[in-house]
Short mmCIF file of N, CA and C in Angstrom, two decimals:
data_model
loop_
_atom_site.label_atom_id
_atom_site.label_comp_id
_atom_site.label_asym_id
_atom_site.label_seq_id
_atom_site.Cartn_x
_atom_site.Cartn_y
_atom_site.Cartn_z
N UNK A 1 -6.75 -31.91 -20.21
CA UNK A 1 -6.24 -30.63 -20.08
C UNK A 1 -5.98 -30.50 -18.36
N UNK A 2 -5.01 -29.86 -17.54
CA UNK A 2 -4.52 -29.88 -16.37
C UNK A 2 -4.62 -27.93 -16.20
N UNK A 3 -5.83 -27.79 -14.58
CA UNK A 3 -6.35 -26.71 -14.16
C UNK A 3 -4.80 -25.84 -13.53
N UNK A 4 -4.42 -24.59 -12.97
CA UNK A 4 -4.00 -23.98 -12.54
C UNK A 4 -4.63 -24.27 -11.06
N UNK A 5 -3.74 -25.06 -9.92
CA UNK A 5 -4.65 -24.45 -9.25
C UNK A 5 -4.48 -23.66 -7.96
N UNK A 6 -3.33 -23.06 -8.08
CA UNK A 6 -3.07 -21.61 -7.53
C UNK A 6 -3.85 -20.90 -7.89
N UNK A 7 -4.41 -19.94 -6.73
CA UNK A 7 -5.55 -18.87 -6.10
C UNK A 7 -4.80 -17.31 -6.82
N UNK A 8 -3.42 -17.82 -5.96
CA UNK A 8 -2.71 -15.99 -6.50
C UNK A 8 -1.53 -16.40 -6.81
N UNK A 9 -1.71 -15.85 -8.16
CA UNK A 9 -0.32 -15.46 -8.92
C UNK A 9 1.04 -15.07 -8.23
N UNK A 10 2.62 -15.43 -8.42
CA UNK A 10 3.21 -15.11 -7.13
C UNK A 10 3.91 -14.42 -8.41
N UNK A 11 4.26 -13.49 -7.92
CA UNK A 11 4.51 -12.61 -8.84
C UNK A 11 6.03 -11.40 -8.50
N UNK A 12 6.56 -10.59 -9.14
CA UNK A 12 7.63 -10.62 -8.92
C UNK A 12 7.42 -8.71 -8.56
N UNK A 13 8.31 -8.17 -7.82
CA UNK A 13 7.38 -6.51 -7.25
C UNK A 13 8.06 -5.53 -8.41
N UNK A 14 7.32 -4.68 -8.98
CA UNK A 14 8.16 -4.00 -9.99
C UNK A 14 8.84 -3.17 -9.67
N UNK A 15 9.86 -2.51 -10.57
CA UNK A 15 10.83 -1.40 -10.59
C UNK A 15 9.99 0.11 -10.09
N UNK A 16 10.27 0.78 -9.56
CA UNK A 16 10.47 1.70 -8.54
C UNK A 16 10.76 3.29 -9.56
N UNK A 17 11.38 3.26 -10.77
CA UNK A 17 11.96 3.95 -11.46
C UNK A 17 11.30 5.02 -12.17
N UNK A 18 10.22 4.82 -12.10
CA UNK A 18 9.37 5.58 -13.34
C UNK A 18 8.08 6.94 -12.40
N UNK A 19 7.69 7.71 -13.40
CA UNK A 19 6.92 8.57 -12.88
C UNK A 19 5.24 8.06 -12.93
N UNK A 20 4.02 8.39 -12.38
CA UNK A 20 3.19 7.89 -12.86
C UNK A 20 3.00 8.32 -13.38
N UNK A 21 2.05 8.11 -14.54
CA UNK A 21 1.04 8.38 -15.99
C UNK A 21 -0.32 9.57 -16.31
N UNK A 22 -0.64 8.22 -15.60
CA UNK A 22 -2.92 8.67 -15.46
C UNK A 22 -2.91 9.18 -14.35
N UNK A 23 -2.36 8.90 -12.99
CA UNK A 23 -2.70 8.71 -11.41
C UNK A 23 -2.70 10.32 -10.87
N UNK A 24 -2.14 11.56 -11.60
CA UNK A 24 -1.60 12.40 -11.46
C UNK A 24 -2.27 13.61 -11.82
N UNK A 25 -3.83 13.68 -12.04
CA UNK A 25 -5.04 14.48 -11.79
C UNK A 25 -6.12 14.12 -10.88
N UNK A 26 -7.00 15.26 -10.56
CA UNK A 26 -7.53 15.35 -9.49
C UNK A 26 -8.75 14.53 -10.17
N UNK A 27 -9.67 13.68 -9.82
CA UNK A 27 -10.97 14.12 -9.89
C UNK A 27 -12.22 14.03 -9.28
N UNK A 28 -12.29 13.64 -7.92
CA UNK A 28 -13.24 13.69 -7.17
C UNK A 28 -13.04 15.02 -6.14
N UNK A 29 -12.30 14.82 -5.66
CA UNK A 29 -12.71 15.66 -4.42
C UNK A 29 -11.59 17.25 -4.64
N UNK A 30 -11.76 18.80 -3.73
CA UNK A 30 -11.12 19.42 -4.03
C UNK A 30 -9.43 19.77 -3.26
N UNK A 31 -9.66 18.19 -2.55
CA UNK A 31 -8.08 18.42 -2.15
C UNK A 31 -7.98 16.81 -2.61
N UNK A 32 -5.99 16.76 -2.24
CA UNK A 32 -5.59 16.07 -2.86
C UNK A 32 -4.17 15.16 -1.91
N UNK A 33 -3.75 14.31 -1.36
CA UNK A 33 -2.58 13.70 -1.21
C UNK A 33 -1.62 13.51 -2.25
N UNK A 34 -0.84 13.69 -2.23
CA UNK A 34 -0.09 13.17 -4.28
C UNK A 34 1.46 12.59 -3.38
N UNK A 35 1.99 11.56 -3.79
CA UNK A 35 3.12 11.16 -3.45
C UNK A 35 4.23 11.61 -3.76
N UNK A 36 5.47 12.53 -3.60
CA UNK A 36 6.42 12.29 -4.31
C UNK A 36 7.58 11.79 -4.27
N UNK A 37 6.92 10.90 -3.54
CA UNK A 37 8.78 9.71 -4.53
C UNK A 37 8.00 8.56 -4.20
N UNK A 38 8.82 7.47 -5.23
CA UNK A 38 8.13 6.25 -4.97
C UNK A 38 8.00 5.43 -4.09
N UNK A 39 7.35 4.03 -3.94
CA UNK A 39 8.00 3.15 -2.49
C UNK A 39 6.08 2.52 -2.38
N UNK A 40 6.38 1.51 -2.04
CA UNK A 40 5.66 0.37 -1.64
C UNK A 40 5.07 1.20 -0.14
N UNK A 41 3.42 0.66 -0.50
CA UNK A 41 2.24 0.79 0.57
C UNK A 41 1.64 -0.18 0.42
N UNK A 42 1.64 -0.90 2.11
CA UNK A 42 0.99 -2.06 2.12
C UNK A 42 -1.00 -2.10 2.18
N UNK A 43 -1.63 -3.39 2.29
CA UNK A 43 -3.01 -3.34 2.64
C UNK A 43 -2.89 -2.19 3.51
N UNK A 44 -2.68 -2.84 5.04
CA UNK A 44 -2.86 -2.40 6.75
C UNK A 44 -2.18 -0.67 6.39
N UNK A 45 -1.46 0.14 6.15
CA UNK A 45 -1.24 1.36 5.67
C UNK A 45 -2.21 1.46 5.17
N UNK A 46 -2.81 1.19 4.32
CA UNK A 46 -3.76 1.63 3.46
C UNK A 46 -5.01 2.27 4.23
N UNK A 47 -5.67 0.94 5.28
CA UNK A 47 -6.42 1.16 5.77
C UNK A 47 -6.40 2.18 6.74
N UNK A 48 -5.80 1.77 7.69
CA UNK A 48 -5.05 3.43 8.70
C UNK A 48 -5.22 4.60 7.64
N UNK A 49 -4.97 5.04 6.99
CA UNK A 49 -5.17 6.01 6.08
C UNK A 49 -6.61 6.05 5.99
N UNK A 50 -7.33 5.26 5.48
CA UNK A 50 -9.13 5.59 5.52
C UNK A 50 -9.40 5.60 6.61
N UNK A 51 -8.72 4.79 7.14
CA UNK A 51 -9.77 4.91 8.82
C UNK A 51 -9.36 6.84 9.59
N UNK A 52 -8.23 7.09 9.11
CA UNK A 52 -8.03 8.10 9.83
C UNK A 52 -8.66 9.30 9.04
N UNK A 53 -8.48 9.20 8.13
CA UNK A 53 -8.89 10.53 7.12
C UNK A 53 -10.72 10.29 7.68
N UNK A 54 -11.46 9.50 7.72
CA UNK A 54 -13.28 9.64 7.77
C UNK A 54 -12.67 9.60 8.75
N UNK A 55 -12.37 9.34 10.60
CA UNK A 55 -12.73 9.61 11.69
C UNK A 55 -12.14 11.50 11.47
N UNK A 56 -11.11 11.96 11.11
CA UNK A 56 -11.55 13.73 10.96
C UNK A 56 -12.51 13.70 10.17
N UNK A 57 -12.34 13.77 8.93
CA UNK A 57 -13.38 14.84 8.39
C UNK A 57 -14.84 14.84 8.85
N UNK A 58 -15.39 13.71 9.71
CA UNK A 58 -16.22 13.57 10.65
C UNK A 58 -16.53 14.36 11.36
N UNK A 59 -14.81 14.83 12.22
CA UNK A 59 -15.20 15.85 13.55
C UNK A 59 -14.67 17.44 12.58
N UNK A 60 -14.03 16.98 11.39
CA UNK A 60 -13.80 19.33 11.26
C UNK A 60 -14.41 19.33 9.53
N UNK A 61 -15.36 17.92 9.38
CA UNK A 61 -15.86 18.49 8.20
C UNK A 61 -16.81 19.74 8.09
N UNK A 62 -18.07 19.95 7.19
CA UNK A 62 -18.77 20.44 7.43
C UNK A 62 -20.37 20.84 7.71
N UNK A 63 -20.92 21.01 7.87
CA UNK A 63 -22.23 21.18 8.45
C UNK A 63 -23.07 20.26 7.65
N UNK A 64 -23.19 20.39 6.41
CA UNK A 64 -23.48 19.26 5.76
C UNK A 64 -23.14 17.90 5.98
N UNK A 65 -22.52 17.33 6.07
CA UNK A 65 -21.40 16.42 6.78
C UNK A 65 -21.69 16.30 8.26
N UNK A 66 -21.73 17.14 8.74
CA UNK A 66 -22.66 16.40 10.14
C UNK A 66 -24.10 16.44 10.62
N UNK A 67 -24.46 17.02 8.80
CA UNK A 67 -25.85 16.71 9.58
C UNK A 67 -26.45 14.95 9.25
N UNK A 68 -25.48 14.41 9.08
CA UNK A 68 -26.00 13.12 8.53
C UNK A 68 -25.47 12.09 7.07
N UNK A 69 -25.13 13.40 6.22
CA UNK A 69 -24.67 12.84 5.12
C UNK A 69 -23.19 11.89 5.46
N UNK A 70 -22.27 11.57 4.63
CA UNK A 70 -21.55 10.61 4.39
C UNK A 70 -20.21 11.73 3.70
N UNK A 71 -19.15 10.93 5.05
CA UNK A 71 -17.73 11.41 4.18
C UNK A 71 -16.76 10.98 3.67
N UNK A 72 -16.66 11.44 2.47
CA UNK A 72 -16.49 10.43 1.39
C UNK A 72 -15.00 10.86 0.84
N UNK A 73 -13.99 9.51 0.85
CA UNK A 73 -12.38 9.63 1.33
C UNK A 73 -12.60 8.84 0.02
N UNK A 74 -12.13 9.47 -1.59
CA UNK A 74 -11.83 8.72 -2.16
C UNK A 74 -10.18 7.83 -2.83
N UNK A 75 -10.01 6.52 -2.14
CA UNK A 75 -8.59 6.04 -2.43
C UNK A 75 -8.48 5.66 -3.73
N UNK A 76 -7.31 6.11 -4.10
CA UNK A 76 -6.76 5.98 -5.58
C UNK A 76 -5.53 4.94 -5.86
N UNK A 77 -5.40 4.34 -4.71
CA UNK A 77 -4.08 3.11 -4.90
C UNK A 77 -4.55 2.39 -4.36
N UNK A 78 -4.83 0.73 -4.73
CA UNK A 78 -5.09 -0.77 -4.31
C UNK A 78 -4.41 -1.59 -4.51
N UNK A 79 -4.06 -2.32 -3.57
CA UNK A 79 -2.60 -3.09 -2.77
C UNK A 79 -2.87 -4.15 -3.98
N UNK A 80 -2.52 -4.26 -5.15
CA UNK A 80 -2.07 -5.72 -6.03
C UNK A 80 -1.77 -6.84 -5.92
N UNK A 81 0.19 -6.21 -5.05
CA UNK A 81 0.75 -7.29 -5.37
C UNK A 81 1.26 -8.15 -4.09
N UNK A 82 1.49 -9.27 -4.50
CA UNK A 82 1.57 -10.36 -3.19
C UNK A 82 3.23 -10.02 -2.58
N UNK A 83 3.61 -9.94 -1.40
CA UNK A 83 4.85 -10.43 -1.24
C UNK A 83 4.97 -11.43 0.08
N UNK A 84 6.06 -11.94 -0.26
CA UNK A 84 6.58 -13.59 -0.15
C UNK A 84 7.20 -13.56 0.87
N UNK A 85 7.17 -14.30 1.41
CA UNK A 85 8.26 -14.91 3.00
C UNK A 85 8.25 -16.30 3.28
N UNK A 86 9.63 -16.50 2.81
CA UNK A 86 9.66 -18.18 3.70
C UNK A 86 10.87 -17.90 5.01
N UNK A 87 9.77 -19.30 6.23
CA UNK A 87 10.64 -18.85 7.51
C UNK A 87 11.62 -18.55 7.26
N UNK A 88 12.17 -18.66 8.62
CA UNK A 88 13.40 -18.35 9.50
C UNK A 88 14.42 -19.09 9.16
N UNK A 89 13.85 -20.46 9.70
CA UNK A 89 14.47 -22.06 9.75
C UNK A 89 14.52 -22.60 8.35
N UNK A 90 14.00 -21.96 7.40
CA UNK A 90 13.55 -23.04 6.36
C UNK A 90 14.91 -23.08 5.52
N UNK A 91 15.62 -24.04 5.01
CA UNK A 91 16.80 -24.62 4.52
C UNK A 91 16.17 -23.64 2.48
N UNK A 92 17.23 -23.53 1.53
CA UNK A 92 17.70 -22.96 0.90
C UNK A 92 16.80 -24.06 -0.24
N UNK A 93 16.05 -22.99 -1.15
CA UNK A 93 15.27 -24.02 -2.03
C UNK A 93 13.99 -24.39 -1.80
N UNK A 94 13.14 -24.78 -2.81
CA UNK A 94 11.77 -25.37 -2.34
C UNK A 94 10.59 -24.28 -2.21
N UNK A 95 10.86 -23.39 -3.39
CA UNK A 95 9.71 -21.99 -3.90
C UNK A 95 10.37 -20.69 -3.46
N UNK A 96 8.95 -20.38 -4.01
CA UNK A 96 9.27 -18.92 -3.36
C UNK A 96 8.93 -18.75 -2.22
N UNK A 97 8.17 -19.37 -1.35
CA UNK A 97 7.64 -19.06 0.29
C UNK A 97 6.00 -18.84 0.00
N UNK A 98 5.51 -18.68 1.22
CA UNK A 98 4.55 -18.52 1.29
C UNK A 98 3.73 -16.70 0.91
N UNK A 99 2.20 -16.28 0.66
CA UNK A 99 2.03 -14.97 1.10
C UNK A 99 2.78 -14.52 2.03
N UNK A 100 2.82 -13.34 2.29
CA UNK A 100 2.75 -12.66 3.42
C UNK A 100 2.43 -11.72 3.69
N UNK A 101 1.82 -10.71 2.69
CA UNK A 101 1.08 -9.10 2.63
C UNK A 101 1.20 -9.42 1.18
N UNK A 102 -0.01 -7.55 0.98
CA UNK A 102 -0.44 -7.40 -0.07
C UNK A 102 0.57 -5.71 0.11
N UNK A 103 0.55 -5.79 -1.43
CA UNK A 103 0.98 -4.15 -1.48
C UNK A 103 0.57 -3.36 -2.31
N UNK A 104 0.86 -2.29 -2.45
CA UNK A 104 0.73 -1.15 -3.61
C UNK A 104 1.95 -0.31 -3.94
N UNK A 105 1.96 -0.26 -5.23
CA UNK A 105 3.22 0.28 -6.13
C UNK A 105 2.55 1.71 -5.95
N UNK A 106 3.66 2.79 -5.04
CA UNK A 106 3.38 3.86 -5.75
C UNK A 106 4.12 4.85 -7.07
N UNK A 107 4.22 5.54 -7.33
CA UNK A 107 4.95 5.86 -8.23
C UNK A 107 5.25 7.14 -7.63
N UNK A 108 6.13 8.08 -8.26
CA UNK A 108 6.02 9.81 -7.45
C UNK A 108 5.18 10.53 -8.26
N UNK A 109 4.39 11.09 -8.11
CA UNK A 109 3.90 11.83 -8.39
C UNK A 109 1.91 11.85 -8.52
N UNK A 110 1.55 10.24 -8.01
CA UNK A 110 0.93 9.74 -8.00
C UNK A 110 0.12 10.30 -6.94
N UNK A 111 -1.55 10.80 -6.99
CA UNK A 111 -2.57 11.21 -6.28
C UNK A 111 -2.89 9.50 -5.81
N UNK A 112 -2.70 9.16 -3.54
CA UNK A 112 -3.08 8.76 -3.26
C UNK A 112 -4.49 8.62 -2.86
N UNK A 113 -5.00 9.81 -2.11
CA UNK A 113 -6.24 9.89 -1.17
C UNK A 113 -6.79 11.54 -2.12
N UNK A 114 -8.03 11.37 -2.03
CA UNK A 114 -8.87 12.53 -2.56
C UNK A 114 -9.71 12.86 -1.46
N UNK A 115 -10.39 13.90 -1.40
CA UNK A 115 -11.33 13.69 -0.21
C UNK A 115 -11.70 15.87 -0.38
N UNK A 116 -12.79 16.35 0.24
CA UNK A 116 -13.50 17.72 -0.15
C UNK A 116 -13.36 18.01 1.36
N UNK A 117 -13.29 19.16 1.55
CA UNK A 117 -12.84 20.25 2.39
C UNK A 117 -12.77 21.54 2.63
N UNK A 118 -13.04 22.92 3.08
CA UNK A 118 -13.79 24.25 3.01
C UNK A 118 -11.95 24.59 3.25
N UNK A 119 -11.63 24.75 3.97
CA UNK A 119 -9.98 24.94 4.58
C UNK A 119 -8.96 24.28 4.23
N UNK A 120 -8.14 25.29 3.52
CA UNK A 120 -6.43 24.66 2.95
C UNK A 120 -6.12 24.47 4.77
N UNK A 121 -6.32 24.83 5.90
CA UNK A 121 -5.64 24.74 7.20
C UNK A 121 -5.99 23.58 8.23
N UNK A 122 -7.72 22.87 7.76
CA UNK A 122 -7.45 21.90 8.19
C UNK A 122 -7.23 20.84 7.19
N UNK A 123 -7.43 20.75 6.29
CA UNK A 123 -6.49 19.67 5.06
C UNK A 123 -5.28 19.42 5.16
N UNK A 124 -4.72 20.93 5.87
CA UNK A 124 -2.64 20.74 6.35
C UNK A 124 -2.94 19.40 7.32
N UNK A 125 -3.92 20.00 8.62
CA UNK A 125 -3.95 19.19 9.49
C UNK A 125 -3.65 17.93 9.06
N UNK A 126 -4.63 17.12 8.11
CA UNK A 126 -5.02 15.19 8.20
C UNK A 126 -3.34 15.46 7.27
N UNK A 127 -2.95 16.25 6.49
CA UNK A 127 -1.59 15.59 6.12
C UNK A 127 -0.74 14.83 6.87
N UNK A 128 -0.57 16.31 8.00
CA UNK A 128 -0.26 16.05 9.19
C UNK A 128 0.18 14.73 9.64
N UNK A 129 -1.08 14.12 10.15
CA UNK A 129 -1.89 13.32 10.68
C UNK A 129 -1.73 11.95 10.07
N UNK A 130 -1.60 11.97 8.02
CA UNK A 130 -1.40 10.38 8.02
C UNK A 130 -0.07 10.71 7.50
N UNK A 131 1.02 11.63 6.76
CA UNK A 131 2.32 11.51 6.34
C UNK A 131 3.30 11.09 7.89
N UNK A 132 2.64 10.61 8.94
CA UNK A 132 3.40 10.39 10.06
C UNK A 132 3.21 8.64 9.48
N UNK A 133 2.22 8.09 9.24
CA UNK A 133 2.02 6.37 9.34
C UNK A 133 2.08 6.08 7.98
N UNK A 134 2.75 6.80 6.71
CA UNK A 134 3.36 6.78 5.62
C UNK A 134 5.04 5.97 5.40
N UNK A 135 5.50 5.54 4.72
CA UNK A 135 6.74 5.45 4.37
C UNK A 135 7.36 6.71 3.56
N UNK A 136 6.22 6.88 2.35
CA UNK A 136 6.21 7.68 1.48
C UNK A 136 7.01 8.92 1.61
N UNK A 137 7.07 10.23 1.12
CA UNK A 137 6.49 11.63 1.47
C UNK A 137 5.54 12.02 0.80
N UNK A 138 4.61 12.28 0.73
CA UNK A 138 3.63 13.46 1.17
C UNK A 138 3.58 14.55 0.50
N UNK A 139 2.23 14.95 -0.55
CA UNK A 139 2.26 16.46 -0.25
C UNK A 139 0.12 16.88 -0.56
N UNK A 140 -0.07 18.16 0.04
CA UNK A 140 -1.17 18.44 0.11
C UNK A 140 -1.12 19.48 -1.85
N UNK A 141 -2.21 18.53 -2.42
CA UNK A 141 -2.36 19.48 -3.51
C UNK A 141 -3.96 19.68 -3.54
N UNK A 142 -4.23 20.70 -3.63
CA UNK A 142 -5.39 21.28 -3.94
C UNK A 142 -5.49 21.73 -5.52
N UNK A 143 -7.23 21.55 -5.37
CA UNK A 143 -8.28 21.54 -6.31
C UNK A 143 -8.99 23.10 -6.89
N UNK A 144 -8.56 23.84 -5.87
CA UNK A 144 -9.77 25.01 -5.68
C UNK A 144 -8.42 26.42 -5.51
N UNK A 145 -9.08 27.69 -5.64
CA UNK A 145 -8.91 28.64 -5.71
C UNK A 145 -8.50 29.18 -4.32
N UNK A 146 -7.40 30.13 -4.39
CA UNK A 146 -6.64 30.01 -2.65
C UNK A 146 -6.42 31.37 -2.74
N UNK A 147 -6.66 32.56 -3.66
CA UNK A 147 -6.25 33.92 -3.52
C UNK A 147 -7.28 34.48 -2.25
N UNK A 148 -8.40 34.00 -2.24
CA UNK A 148 -9.72 34.63 -1.41
C UNK A 148 -9.35 33.53 -0.29
#
């Protein structure tokens, strides 16, 4: 019996025409960043968003966070698809190409990131920092009562 020797499946990229089904509900934090359009986010962009949000929460978090407790950021998307590419001087044929990067498919309405903060003004600052670095439009979604 022959065994497949490929370690990674070279898959087709999925279509971007549908809305999120199960990943639009907040589960963990009181603020979340929600995508308003569909697109792809690379693994390096997700890592940058994670680093920026952890550093921002360390500087602007509550007193409990400053006293030694961890700043928790919940990433709700993960890069699961591989993007392949061929060299610039390669002739036509010879297969699909080598693996280049990994991307995460983002549907419209899907939650990308969740975090805990007390004030909405600080959360809006974090939204502004993160939205510059992502290729899709995102909005701030809150789970708390804002009248008080």
